[in-house]
């Protein structure tokens, strides 16, 4: 863990190093992923089965690529009732929040007599990637599938790797809660390629969303353009802004909740009180003694953790904007005042009783959020990821008479003769007297 | 030009070939672009100047990378008054339409006592790529810069290649109309890399938009993730749906207005009348005799043009959805009825007096639109490209008591102990009696 203080003379250099350490991560899987995608495009399901055998140690006959309804039901039924209830609470809250996001169509007729519009429509088909192994989270299924469902997407195709053939009952139960029934037991770059280009077993989709490892991220990057993708997710991050009135243990647990995700995760505390910083640091060490995922969390905290002591909250807000954190907890009095100063953050958690984990599960807003400072330009997953816009212009002769001549002038200036003629031929028929 | 009829027995194969011919385009510039980006990151302005000398035959001293205010004014002043007036008409209409797109923030307190929100904020800095040479269109400057300005972006940095050092007065005049003053005379992958990673002369931006050649498109693809980008633009397309009541010459000119963009552009007519199809085909040939860009348009029409004769308009709508065209003209009675059946299109132009060129310049909606069937999942440029969302959850003890226990159950099920503890430690303090 790095300890910084804005009063240090070398604060700027230390802080820059902290930022830089997070942005220098490069993947080196470009070529293998390119080969996998080409192979899937060429050999389809045969290639998909080969890679699944190699990477997941799972031999699939063609009719077993898709998980059967009976298997889904059997596995999902193993989840105990309390947990199903928790999944349902989460799903209901996520669905309600995302329904609030649904935008309105636009249509108006302006002074020139043109009727202008913008209409939102849902994508036809979406691919949902769910990681396998240690990161197979049912909450991730809810967060990816429900916005698509709320947006009105008719077909949601889910891919989840099942190493050694082991199905994850929680993931399948979460899919059932979302009404997702089309599920394939494949993963990695091969699953992304199959979703993008289609195989015999898997019809192609229009957009692929969901987190994954470096191979999955690189595959999404490579199929981008042929299909849509969501943001490329990096390691998770939290910035906690807290004053000395907080319980240091709560702050420590919030930092560790990020750190336990991944050794590359980053947890940063900003406080205005050096003694409080010490207390939090001590509480982190104390909790690490008993935490189940202590090894991962300790590594993350040691390598990427930081405590920054600031003079005041304006300074804290400026630092928050430079970090553009995925998650921002504001544990201050009147947290809304601080939040108003933050321009770049994926999601904010306001109040001393609002840990980030609320948002991971049951808050309502999405937990798929921009990482690695991409909150500067990117947003969390939402219904907007599953909608697209079609604009429209409608006009008769009167509107064309008003706006057409300026269009002719611009088309001619750009040297586009047919553009100009397509306007001027009609204007001529309407009796245009060109100067 | 291909002529198809839906009554043919082999229509499906012919139509599939038409679709496939457009999606098979692959770029082979991955490696050179990767090298250029790495070089810009390492050598900054020196590399930028080297590539500009090599590709644009232009030797730049470091202080000439940016175009001076005096040069911009001198060049822009050369544009004649009528054309400036046309630019202003276009800019004003584009600005008004995009202002209508500005979304509302969301905030509500739900039954559980949590206050949930979603706030839109503008990006800090945007890079605008403007192609040089034959595709240096002032309208493109308006269409890219104005949505950013309307969204509230404070810094817009424009790059435009100036082969042999020649400045384009119209492009600079368009920039002036938009209030863009930060303009660099560099282009290609090197300009995209400079905008993404920054050099001494060019501060980095958060998102890069604007059309370009294969190098520019590949560079945008490679910097995606570090910065945001817009869609990767392919060759332009139009689908015209027209009945026999139309003037065949108008239809022909509309088809040619797409064809003249690029030899790879695609113009498709769908009609229900074979004799009308003949008339349009003849009109295309007639116009090609006098069109300034006849060579390009003829190539495009020969290689990629198509006329599809359908039985009825429902069939036409189904084909339109499969084509997911960038531009859709509907030259029918009650064009809105047809438009309502189309789910996938970048922009629609409704009526017999509403050629696509209206939308290129003076309609108001954006002319930067999804190509190559990406309207299935992508949208035209808009203020949304220059905004991002931050969600928020605010709660005190009461809200946490209501939703926290479900969160604890899910966190434990996912094996994330610190997540569970960050919730349960607070719940315990609030006197939670866990069953």
JSON list of N, CA, C and O in Angstrom, two decimals, chain A residues 93 110 119 124 139 206 221 224 254 257 260 342-345 348 350 376 379-380 388-391 393 414 419 426, chain B residues 93 110 119 124 139 206 221 224 254 257 260 342-345 348 350 376 379 388-391 393 414 419 426:
[
{"chain": "A", "resi": 93, "resn": "UNK", "atom": "N", "xyz": [-35.15, -5.29, -8.08]},
{"chain": "A", "resi": 93, "resn": "UNK", "atom": "CA", "xyz": [-34.63, -3.92, -7.92]},
{"chain": "A", "resi": 93, "resn": "UNK", "atom": "C", "xyz": [-33.86, -3.47, -9.16]},
{"chain": "A", "resi": 93, "resn": "UNK", "atom": "O", "xyz": [-33.95, -2.32, -9.58]},
{"chain": "A", "resi": 110, "resn": "UNK", "atom": "N", "xyz": [-40.51, 21.58, -37.24]},
{"chain": "A", "resi": 110, "resn": "UNK", "atom": "CA", "xyz": [-39.90, 22.88, -36.96]},
{"chain": "A", "resi": 110, "resn": "UNK", "atom": "C", "xyz": [-40.46, 23.97, -37.87]},
{"chain": "A", "resi": 110, "resn": "UNK", "atom": "O", "xyz": [-41.35, 23.74, -38.69]},
{"chain": "A", "resi": 119, "resn": "UNK", "atom": "N", "xyz": [-35.97, 7.71, -33.03]},
{"chain": "A", "resi": 119, "resn": "UNK", "atom": "CA", "xyz": [-36.72, 6.59, -32.46]},
{"chain": "A", "resi": 119, "resn": "UNK", "atom": "C", "xyz": [-35.75, 5.58, -31.90]},
{"chain": "A", "resi": 119, "resn": "UNK", "atom": "O", "xyz": [-34.75, 5.24, -32.52]},
{"chain": "A", "resi": 124, "resn": "UNK", "atom": "N", "xyz": [-32.03, -6.93, -31.86]},
{"chain": "A", "resi": 124, "resn": "UNK", "atom": "CA", "xyz": [-32.72, -8.21, -32.03]},
{"chain": "A", "resi": 124, "resn": "UNK", "atom": "C", "xyz": [-32.14, -9.29, -31.12]},
{"chain": "A", "resi": 124, "resn": "UNK", "atom": "O", "xyz": [-32.88, -10.06, -30.52]},
{"chain": "A", "resi": 139, "resn": "UNK", "atom": "N", "xyz": [-24.69, -12.65, -9.80]},
{"chain": "A", "resi": 139, "resn": "UNK", "atom": "CA", "xyz": [-25.08, -11.24, -9.88]},
{"chain": "A", "resi": 139, "resn": "UNK", "atom": "C", "xyz": [-24.71, -10.65, -11.23]},
{"chain": "A", "resi": 139, "resn": "UNK", "atom": "O", "xyz": [-25.40, -9.77, -11.76]},
{"chain": "A", "resi": 206, "resn": "UNK", "atom": "N", "xyz": [-26.09, -9.61, -32.25]},
{"chain": "A", "resi": 206, "resn": "UNK", "atom": "CA", "xyz": [-25.76, -8.26, -32.72]},
{"chain": "A", "resi": 206, "resn": "UNK", "atom": "C", "xyz": [-24.81, -7.53, -31.78]},
{"chain": "A", "resi": 206, "resn": "UNK", "atom": "O", "xyz": [-24.13, -6.59, -32.19]},
{"chain": "A", "resi": 221, "resn": "UNK", "atom": "N", "xyz": [-12.60, -7.16, -28.54]},
{"chain": "A", "resi": 221, "resn": "UNK", "atom": "CA", "xyz": [-11.98, -6.07, -29.27]},
{"chain": "A", "resi": 221, "resn": "UNK", "atom": "C", "xyz": [-11.88, -6.41, -30.77]},
{"chain": "A", "resi": 221, "resn": "UNK", "atom": "O", "xyz": [-12.14, -5.56, -31.62]},
{"chain": "A", "resi": 224, "resn": "UNK", "atom": "N", "xyz": [-15.28, -6.40, -32.60]},
{"chain": "A", "resi": 224, "resn": "UNK", "atom": "CA", "xyz": [-15.94, -5.10, -32.57]},
{"chain": "A", "resi": 224, "resn": "UNK", "atom": "C", "xyz": [-16.01, -4.52, -33.98]},
{"chain": "A", "resi": 224, "resn": "UNK", "atom": "O", "xyz": [-15.03, -4.48, -34.70]},
{"chain": "A", "resi": 254, "resn": "UNK", "atom": "N", "xyz": [-14.61, -2.11, 3.17]},
{"chain": "A", "resi": 254, "resn": "UNK", "atom": "CA", "xyz": [-14.99, -1.65, 1.83]},
{"chain": "A", "resi": 254, "resn": "UNK", "atom": "C", "xyz": [-13.78, -1.70, 0.89]},
{"chain": "A", "resi": 254, "resn": "UNK", "atom": "O", "xyz": [-13.91, -2.06, -0.28]},
{"chain": "A", "resi": 257, "resn": "UNK", "atom": "N", "xyz": [-13.16, -5.28, 0.09]},
{"chain": "A", "resi": 257, "resn": "UNK", "atom": "CA", "xyz": [-14.17, -5.86, -0.80]},
{"chain": "A", "resi": 257, "resn": "UNK", "atom": "C", "xyz": [-13.76, -5.68, -2.26]},
{"chain": "A", "resi": 257, "resn": "UNK", "atom": "O", "xyz": [-14.07, -6.52, -3.12]},
{"chain": "A", "resi": 260, "resn": "UNK", "atom": "N", "xyz": [-10.38, -8.03, -2.73]},
{"chain": "A", "resi": 260, "resn": "UNK", "atom": "CA", "xyz": [-10.54, -9.48, -2.79]},
{"chain": "A", "resi": 260, "resn": "UNK", "atom": "C", "xyz": [-10.96, -9.99, -4.18]},
{"chain": "A", "resi": 260, "resn": "UNK", "atom": "O", "xyz": [-10.92, -11.18, -4.44]},
{"chain": "A", "resi": 342, "resn": "UNK", "atom": "N", "xyz": [-17.80, 15.82, -8.48]},
{"chain": "A", "resi": 342, "resn": "UNK", "atom": "CA", "xyz": [-17.12, 14.73, -9.20]},
{"chain": "A", "resi": 342, "resn": "UNK", "atom": "C", "xyz": [-17.74, 14.60, -10.59]},
{"chain": "A", "resi": 342, "resn": "UNK", "atom": "O", "xyz": [-18.93, 14.35, -10.73]},
{"chain": "A", "resi": 343, "resn": "UNK", "atom": "N", "xyz": [-16.92, 14.76, -11.61]},
{"chain": "A", "resi": 343, "resn": "UNK", "atom": "CA", "xyz": [-17.40, 14.65, -12.99]},
{"chain": "A", "resi": 343, "resn": "UNK", "atom": "C", "xyz": [-17.20, 13.23, -13.54]},
{"chain": "A", "resi": 343, "resn": "UNK", "atom": "O", "xyz": [-17.94, 12.80, -14.42]},
{"chain": "A", "resi": 344, "resn": "UNK", "atom": "N", "xyz": [-16.17, 12.52, -13.06]},
{"chain": "A", "resi": 344, "resn": "UNK", "atom": "CA", "xyz": [-15.83, 11.24, -13.67]},
{"chain": "A", "resi": 344, "resn": "UNK", "atom": "C", "xyz": [-15.84, 10.11, -12.65]},
{"chain": "A", "resi": 344, "resn": "UNK", "atom": "O", "xyz": [-14.93, 9.99, -11.83]},
{"chain": "A", "resi": 345, "resn": "UNK", "atom": "N", "xyz": [-16.86, 9.29, -12.70]},
{"chain": "A", "resi": 345, "resn": "UNK", "atom": "CA", "xyz": [-16.94, 8.10, -11.85]},
{"chain": "A", "resi": 345, "resn": "UNK", "atom": "C", "xyz": [-17.99, 7.18, -12.47]},
{"chain": "A", "resi": 345, "resn": "UNK", "atom": "O", "xyz": [-18.97, 7.66, -13.06]},
{"chain": "A", "resi": 348, "resn": "UNK", "atom": "N", "xyz": [-21.53, 5.97, -7.86]},
{"chain": "A", "resi": 348, "resn": "UNK", "atom": "CA", "xyz": [-21.25, 6.56, -6.56]},
{"chain": "A", "resi": 348, "resn": "UNK", "atom": "C", "xyz": [-22.14, 5.93, -5.50]},
{"chain": "A", "resi": 348, "resn": "UNK", "atom": "O", "xyz": [-23.29, 5.57, -5.76]},
{"chain": "A", "resi": 350, "resn": "UNK", "atom": "N", "xyz": [-23.31, 6.81, -1.67]},
{"chain": "A", "resi": 350, "resn": "UNK", "atom": "CA", "xyz": [-23.32, 8.00, -0.84]},
{"chain": "A", "resi": 350, "resn": "UNK", "atom": "C", "xyz": [-23.84, 7.71, 0.56]},
{"chain": "A", "resi": 350, "resn": "UNK", "atom": "O", "xyz": [-24.98, 7.27, 0.73]},
{"chain": "A", "resi": 376, "resn": "UNK", "atom": "N", "xyz": [-13.85, 8.47, -17.69]},
{"chain": "A", "resi": 376, "resn": "UNK", "atom": "CA", "xyz": [-13.69, 9.76, -18.39]},
{"chain": "A", "resi": 376, "resn": "UNK", "atom": "C", "xyz": [-14.59, 9.83, -19.62]},
{"chain": "A", "resi": 376, "resn": "UNK", "atom": "O", "xyz": [-15.00, 10.92, -20.04]},
{"chain": "A", "resi": 379, "resn": "UNK", "atom": "N", "xyz": [-19.51, 4.64, -19.69]},
{"chain": "A", "resi": 379, "resn": "UNK", "atom": "CA", "xyz": [-20.56, 4.56, -18.69]},
{"chain": "A", "resi": 379, "resn": "UNK", "atom": "C", "xyz": [-20.81, 3.12, -18.32]},
{"chain": "A", "resi": 379, "resn": "UNK", "atom": "O", "xyz": [-20.41, 2.21, -19.04]},
{"chain": "A", "resi": 380, "resn": "UNK", "atom": "N", "xyz": [-21.49, 2.93, -17.22]},
{"chain": "A", "resi": 380, "resn": "UNK", "atom": "CA", "xyz": [-21.89, 1.59, -16.84]},
{"chain": "A", "resi": 380, "resn": "UNK", "atom": "C", "xyz": [-22.90, 1.01, -17.81]},
{"chain": "A", "resi": 380, "resn": "UNK", "atom": "O", "xyz": [-23.51, 1.72, -18.61]},
{"chain": "A", "resi": 388, "resn": "UNK", "atom": "N", "xyz": [-30.81, 1.12, -29.98]},
{"chain": "A", "resi": 388, "resn": "UNK", "atom": "CA", "xyz": [-30.14, 1.99, -30.93]},
{"chain": "A", "resi": 388, "resn": "UNK", "atom": "C", "xyz": [-31.14, 2.99, -31.45]},
{"chain": "A", "resi": 388, "resn": "UNK", "atom": "O", "xyz": [-32.35, 2.80, -31.28]},
{"chain": "A", "resi": 389, "resn": "UNK", "atom": "N", "xyz": [-30.62, 4.02, -32.07]},
{"chain": "A", "resi": 389, "resn": "UNK", "atom": "CA", "xyz": [-31.46, 5.13, -32.49]},
{"chain": "A", "resi": 389, "resn": "UNK", "atom": "C", "xyz": [-31.55, 5.19, -34.01]},
{"chain": "A", "resi": 389, "resn": "UNK", "atom": "O", "xyz": [-30.55, 4.98, -34.69]},
{"chain": "A", "resi": 390, "resn": "UNK", "atom": "N", "xyz": [-32.73, 5.48, -34.51]},
{"chain": "A", "resi": 390, "resn": "UNK", "atom": "CA", "xyz": [-32.90, 5.79, -35.93]},
{"chain": "A", "resi": 390, "resn": "UNK", "atom": "C", "xyz": [-33.45, 7.21, -36.00]},
{"chain": "A", "resi": 390, "resn": "UNK", "atom": "O", "xyz": [-34.50, 7.50, -35.42]},
{"chain": "A", "resi": 391, "resn": "UNK", "atom": "N", "xyz": [-32.75, 8.09, -36.70]},
{"chain": "A", "resi": 391, "resn": "UNK", "atom": "CA", "xyz": [-33.28, 9.44, -36.87]},
{"chain": "A", "resi": 391, "resn": "UNK", "atom": "C", "xyz": [-34.13, 9.47, -38.13]},
{"chain": "A", "resi": 391, "resn": "UNK", "atom": "O", "xyz": [-34.02, 8.62, -39.01]},
{"chain": "A", "resi": 393, "resn": "UNK", "atom": "N", "xyz": [-36.10, 12.30, -41.05]},
{"chain": "A", "resi": 393, "resn": "UNK", "atom": "CA", "xyz": [-36.45, 13.61, -41.58]},
{"chain": "A", "resi": 393, "resn": "UNK", "atom": "C", "xyz": [-37.61, 13.37, -42.54]},
{"chain": "A", "resi": 393, "resn": "UNK", "atom": "O", "xyz": [-37.51, 12.50, -43.41]},
{"chain": "A", "resi": 414, "resn": "UNK", "atom": "N", "xyz": [-18.60, 20.90, -51.86]},
{"chain": "A", "resi": 414, "resn": "UNK", "atom": "CA", "xyz": [-17.89, 19.66, -51.57]},
{"chain": "A", "resi": 414, "resn": "UNK", "atom": "C", "xyz": [-17.61, 18.86, -52.83]},
{"chain": "A", "resi": 414, "resn": "UNK", "atom": "O", "xyz": [-17.06, 17.76, -52.77]},
{"chain": "A", "resi": 419, "resn": "UNK", "atom": "N", "xyz": [-25.23, 14.78, -55.30]},
{"chain": "A", "resi": 419, "resn": "UNK", "atom": "CA", "xyz": [-25.89, 15.30, -54.11]},
{"chain": "A", "resi": 419, "resn": "UNK", "atom": "C", "xyz": [-26.62, 16.59, -54.45]},
{"chain": "A", "resi": 419, "resn": "UNK", "atom": "O", "xyz": [-27.80, 16.77, -54.10]},
{"chain": "A", "resi": 426, "resn": "UNK", "atom": "N", "xyz": [-35.26, 18.52, -57.82]},
{"chain": "A", "resi": 426, "resn": "UNK", "atom": "CA", "xyz": [-36.58, 18.64, -57.19]},
{"chain": "A", "resi": 426, "resn": "UNK", "atom": "C", "xyz": [-36.95, 20.12, -57.02]},
{"chain": "A", "resi": 426, "resn": "UNK", "atom": "O", "xyz": [-38.11, 20.51, -57.24]},
{"chain": "B", "resi": 93, "resn": "UNK", "atom": "N", "xyz": [-29.31, 24.47, -37.77]},
{"chain": "B", "resi": 93, "resn": "UNK", "atom": "CA", "xyz": [-30.29, 23.39, -37.75]},
{"chain": "B", "resi": 93, "resn": "UNK", "atom": "C", "xyz": [-29.74, 22.15, -37.03]},
{"chain": "B", "resi": 93, "resn": "UNK", "atom": "O", "xyz": [-30.45, 21.47, -36.29]},
{"chain": "B", "resi": 110, "resn": "UNK", "atom": "N", "xyz": [-36.94, 5.19, -3.52]},
{"chain": "B", "resi": 110, "resn": "UNK", "atom": "CA", "xyz": [-37.90, 4.09, -3.66]},
{"chain": "B", "resi": 110, "resn": "UNK", "atom": "C", "xyz": [-38.47, 3.65, -2.32]},
{"chain": "B", "resi": 110, "resn": "UNK", "atom": "O", "xyz": [-38.16, 4.23, -1.27]},
{"chain": "B", "resi": 119, "resn": "UNK", "atom": "N", "xyz": [-26.76, 10.43, -13.51]},
{"chain": "B", "resi": 119, "resn": "UNK", "atom": "CA", "xyz": [-26.43, 11.80, -13.91]},
{"chain": "B", "resi": 119, "resn": "UNK", "atom": "C", "xyz": [-25.60, 11.77, -15.19]},
{"chain": "B", "resi": 119, "resn": "UNK", "atom": "O", "xyz": [-24.68, 10.97, -15.31]},
{"chain": "B", "resi": 124, "resn": "UNK", "atom": "N", "xyz": [-14.57, 15.63, -20.98]},
{"chain": "B", "resi": 124, "resn": "UNK", "atom": "CA", "xyz": [-13.71, 16.81, -20.88]},
{"chain": "B", "resi": 124, "resn": "UNK", "atom": "C", "xyz": [-13.14, 17.22, -22.24]},
{"chain": "B", "resi": 124, "resn": "UNK", "atom": "O", "xyz": [-13.10, 18.40, -22.57]},
{"chain": "B", "resi": 139, "resn": "UNK", "atom": "N", "xyz": [-19.12, 19.73, -44.11]},
{"chain": "B", "resi": 139, "resn": "UNK", "atom": "CA", "xyz": [-20.32, 19.25, -43.41]},
{"chain": "B", "resi": 139, "resn": "UNK", "atom": "C", "xyz": [-19.95, 18.23, -42.35]},
{"chain": "B", "resi": 139, "resn": "UNK", "atom": "O", "xyz": [-20.61, 18.13, -41.31]},
{"chain": "B", "resi": 206, "resn": "UNK", "atom": "N", "xyz": [-10.28, 12.31, -24.59]},
{"chain": "B", "resi": 206, "resn": "UNK", "atom": "CA", "xyz": [-10.98, 11.18, -23.98]},
{"chain": "B", "resi": 206, "resn": "UNK", "atom": "C", "xyz": [-11.73, 10.32, -25.00]},
{"chain": "B", "resi": 206, "resn": "UNK", "atom": "O", "xyz": [-12.01, 9.15, -24.75]},
{"chain": "B", "resi": 221, "resn": "UNK", "atom": "N", "xyz": [-9.56, 1.58, -33.83]},
{"chain": "B", "resi": 221, "resn": "UNK", "atom": "CA", "xyz": [-9.83, 0.27, -33.24]},
{"chain": "B", "resi": 221, "resn": "UNK", "atom": "C", "xyz": [-8.75, -0.09, -32.21]},
{"chain": "B", "resi": 221, "resn": "UNK", "atom": "O", "xyz": [-9.04, -0.59, -31.13]},
{"chain": "B", "resi": 224, "resn": "UNK", "atom": "N", "xyz": [-8.95, 2.01, -28.98]},
{"chain": "B", "resi": 224, "resn": "UNK", "atom": "CA", "xyz": [-10.21, 1.83, -28.25]},
{"chain": "B", "resi": 224, "resn": "UNK", "atom": "C", "xyz": [-9.94, 1.14, -26.92]},
{"chain": "B", "resi": 224, "resn": "UNK", "atom": "O", "xyz": [-9.27, 0.13, -26.85]},
{"chain": "B", "resi": 254, "resn": "UNK", "atom": "N", "xyz": [-30.75, 10.15, -56.48]},
{"chain": "B", "resi": 254, "resn": "UNK", "atom": "CA", "xyz": [-30.55, 9.78, -55.07]},
{"chain": "B", "resi": 254, "resn": "UNK", "atom": "C", "xyz": [-29.61, 8.57, -54.97]},
{"chain": "B", "resi": 254, "resn": "UNK", "atom": "O", "xyz": [-28.75, 8.51, -54.09]},
{"chain": "B", "resi": 257, "resn": "UNK", "atom": "N", "xyz": [-26.17, 9.78, -55.75]},
{"chain": "B", "resi": 257, "resn": "UNK", "atom": "CA", "xyz": [-25.59, 10.61, -54.69]},
{"chain": "B", "resi": 257, "resn": "UNK", "atom": "C", "xyz": [-24.83, 9.74, -53.69]},
{"chain": "B", "resi": 257, "resn": "UNK", "atom": "O", "xyz": [-23.84, 10.18, -53.10]},
{"chain": "B", "resi": 260, "resn": "UNK", "atom": "N", "xyz": [-21.60, 8.22, -55.79]},
{"chain": "B", "resi": 260, "resn": "UNK", "atom": "CA", "xyz": [-20.48, 9.11, -56.11]},
{"chain": "B", "resi": 260, "resn": "UNK", "atom": "C", "xyz": [-19.52, 9.28, -54.93]},
{"chain": "B", "resi": 260, "resn": "UNK", "atom": "O", "xyz": [-18.43, 9.82, -55.10]},
{"chain": "B", "resi": 342, "resn": "UNK", "atom": "N", "xyz": [-39.80, -0.67, -40.08]},
{"chain": "B", "resi": 342, "resn": "UNK", "atom": "CA", "xyz": [-38.35, -0.83, -40.18]},
{"chain": "B", "resi": 342, "resn": "UNK", "atom": "C", "xyz": [-37.72, -0.70, -38.80]},
{"chain": "B", "resi": 342, "resn": "UNK", "atom": "O", "xyz": [-37.87, 0.32, -38.13]},
{"chain": "B", "resi": 343, "resn": "UNK", "atom": "N", "xyz": [-37.04, -1.76, -38.37]},
{"chain": "B", "resi": 343, "resn": "UNK", "atom": "CA", "xyz": [-36.39, -1.73, -37.07]},
{"chain": "B", "resi": 343, "resn": "UNK", "atom": "C", "xyz": [-34.93, -1.29, -37.15]},
{"chain": "B", "resi": 343, "resn": "UNK", "atom": "O", "xyz": [-34.39, -0.74, -36.21]},
{"chain": "B", "resi": 344, "resn": "UNK", "atom": "N", "xyz": [-34.28, -1.58, -38.29]},
{"chain": "B", "resi": 344, "resn": "UNK", "atom": "CA", "xyz": [-32.84, -1.33, -38.37]},
{"chain": "B", "resi": 344, "resn": "UNK", "atom": "C", "xyz": [-32.50, -0.40, -39.52]},
{"chain": "B", "resi": 344, "resn": "UNK", "atom": "O", "xyz": [-32.54, -0.80, -40.69]},
{"chain": "B", "resi": 345, "resn": "UNK", "atom": "N", "xyz": [-32.17, 0.83, -39.19]},
{"chain": "B", "resi": 345, "resn": "UNK", "atom": "CA", "xyz": [-31.71, 1.80, -40.19]},
{"chain": "B", "resi": 345, "resn": "UNK", "atom": "C", "xyz": [-31.02, 2.93, -39.43]},
{"chain": "B", "resi": 345, "resn": "UNK", "atom": "O", "xyz": [-31.42, 3.26, -38.31]},
{"chain": "B", "resi": 348, "resn": "UNK", "atom": "N", "xyz": [-33.66, 7.78, -41.62]},
{"chain": "B", "resi": 348, "resn": "UNK", "atom": "CA", "xyz": [-34.71, 7.62, -42.62]},
{"chain": "B", "resi": 348, "resn": "UNK", "atom": "C", "xyz": [-35.08, 8.99, -43.20]},
{"chain": "B", "resi": 348, "resn": "UNK", "atom": "O", "xyz": [-35.05, 10.01, -42.49]},
{"chain": "B", "resi": 350, "resn": "UNK", "atom": "N", "xyz": [-38.14, 10.62, -45.37]},
{"chain": "B", "resi": 350, "resn": "UNK", "atom": "CA", "xyz": [-39.53, 10.24, -45.66]},
{"chain": "B", "resi": 350, "resn": "UNK", "atom": "C", "xyz": [-40.20, 11.24, -46.58]},
{"chain": "B", "resi": 350, "resn": "UNK", "atom": "O", "xyz": [-40.32, 12.42, -46.26]},
{"chain": "B", "resi": 376, "resn": "UNK", "atom": "N", "xyz": [-27.91, -2.61, -37.06]},
{"chain": "B", "resi": 376, "resn": "UNK", "atom": "CA", "xyz": [-28.51, -3.64, -36.19]},
{"chain": "B", "resi": 376, "resn": "UNK", "atom": "C", "xyz": [-28.22, -3.36, -34.72]},
{"chain": "B", "resi": 376, "resn": "UNK", "atom": "O", "xyz": [-28.99, -3.75, -33.84]},
{"chain": "B", "resi": 379, "resn": "UNK", "atom": "N", "xyz": [-25.77, 3.28, -33.66]},
{"chain": "B", "resi": 379, "resn": "UNK", "atom": "CA", "xyz": [-26.59, 4.45, -33.94]},
{"chain": "B", "resi": 379, "resn": "UNK", "atom": "C", "xyz": [-25.73, 5.54, -34.55]},
{"chain": "B", "resi": 379, "resn": "UNK", "atom": "O", "xyz": [-24.50, 5.50, -34.47]},
{"chain": "B", "resi": 388, "resn": "UNK", "atom": "N", "xyz": [-21.44, 10.89, -20.66]},
{"chain": "B", "resi": 388, "resn": "UNK", "atom": "CA", "xyz": [-21.40, 9.60, -19.98]},
{"chain": "B", "resi": 388, "resn": "UNK", "atom": "C", "xyz": [-22.25, 9.70, -18.74]},
{"chain": "B", "resi": 388, "resn": "UNK", "atom": "O", "xyz": [-22.59, 10.79, -18.29]},
{"chain": "B", "resi": 389, "resn": "UNK", "atom": "N", "xyz": [-22.57, 8.53, -18.19]},
{"chain": "B", "resi": 389, "resn": "UNK", "atom": "CA", "xyz": [-23.50, 8.45, -17.07]},
{"chain": "B", "resi": 389, "resn": "UNK", "atom": "C", "xyz": [-22.79, 8.02, -15.80]},
{"chain": "B", "resi": 389, "resn": "UNK", "atom": "O", "xyz": [-21.92, 7.15, -15.85]},
{"chain": "B", "resi": 390, "resn": "UNK", "atom": "N", "xyz": [-23.14, 8.64, -14.71]},
{"chain": "B", "resi": 390, "resn": "UNK", "atom": "CA", "xyz": [-22.70, 8.17, -13.40]},
{"chain": "B", "resi": 390, "resn": "UNK", "atom": "C", "xyz": [-23.96, 7.82, -12.62]},
{"chain": "B", "resi": 390, "resn": "UNK", "atom": "O", "xyz": [-24.84, 8.67, -12.45]},
{"chain": "B", "resi": 391, "resn": "UNK", "atom": "N", "xyz": [-24.04, 6.58, -12.16]},
{"chain": "B", "resi": 391, "resn": "UNK", "atom": "CA", "xyz": [-25.19, 6.22, -11.34]},
{"chain": "B", "resi": 391, "resn": "UNK", "atom": "C", "xyz": [-24.86, 6.47, -9.87]},
{"chain": "B", "resi": 391, "resn": "UNK", "atom": "O", "xyz": [-23.68, 6.58, -9.50]},
{"chain": "B", "resi": 393, "resn": "UNK", "atom": "N", "xyz": [-26.19, 5.60, -5.66]},
{"chain": "B", "resi": 393, "resn": "UNK", "atom": "CA", "xyz": [-27.06, 5.01, -4.64]},
{"chain": "B", "resi": 393, "resn": "UNK", "atom": "C", "xyz": [-26.77, 5.76, -3.36]},
{"chain": "B", "resi": 393, "resn": "UNK", "atom": "O", "xyz": [-25.60, 5.89, -2.97]},
{"chain": "B", "resi": 414, "resn": "UNK", "atom": "N", "xyz": [-21.37, -16.04, -3.53]},
{"chain": "B", "resi": 414, "resn": "UNK", "atom": "CA", "xyz": [-20.30, -15.84, -4.52]},
{"chain": "B", "resi": 414, "resn": "UNK", "atom": "C", "xyz": [-18.92, -16.01, -3.90]},
{"chain": "B", "resi": 414, "resn": "UNK", "atom": "O", "xyz": [-17.91, -15.83, -4.58]},
{"chain": "B", "resi": 419, "resn": "UNK", "atom": "N", "xyz": [-17.00, -8.59, 0.78]},
{"chain": "B", "resi": 419, "resn": "UNK", "atom": "CA", "xyz": [-18.26, -7.99, 0.32]},
{"chain": "B", "resi": 419, "resn": "UNK", "atom": "C", "xyz": [-19.34, -8.22, 1.38]},
{"chain": "B", "resi": 419, "resn": "UNK", "atom": "O", "xyz": [-20.05, -7.29, 1.78]},
{"chain": "B", "resi": 426, "resn": "UNK", "atom": "N", "xyz": [-21.98, -3.51, 9.17]},
{"chain": "B", "resi": 426, "resn": "UNK", "atom": "CA", "xyz": [-22.86, -2.35, 9.38]},
{"chain": "B", "resi": 426, "resn": "UNK", "atom": "C", "xyz": [-24.23, -2.80, 9.90]},
{"chain": "B", "resi": 426, "resn": "UNK", "atom": "O", "xyz": [-24.80, -2.17, 10.79]}
]
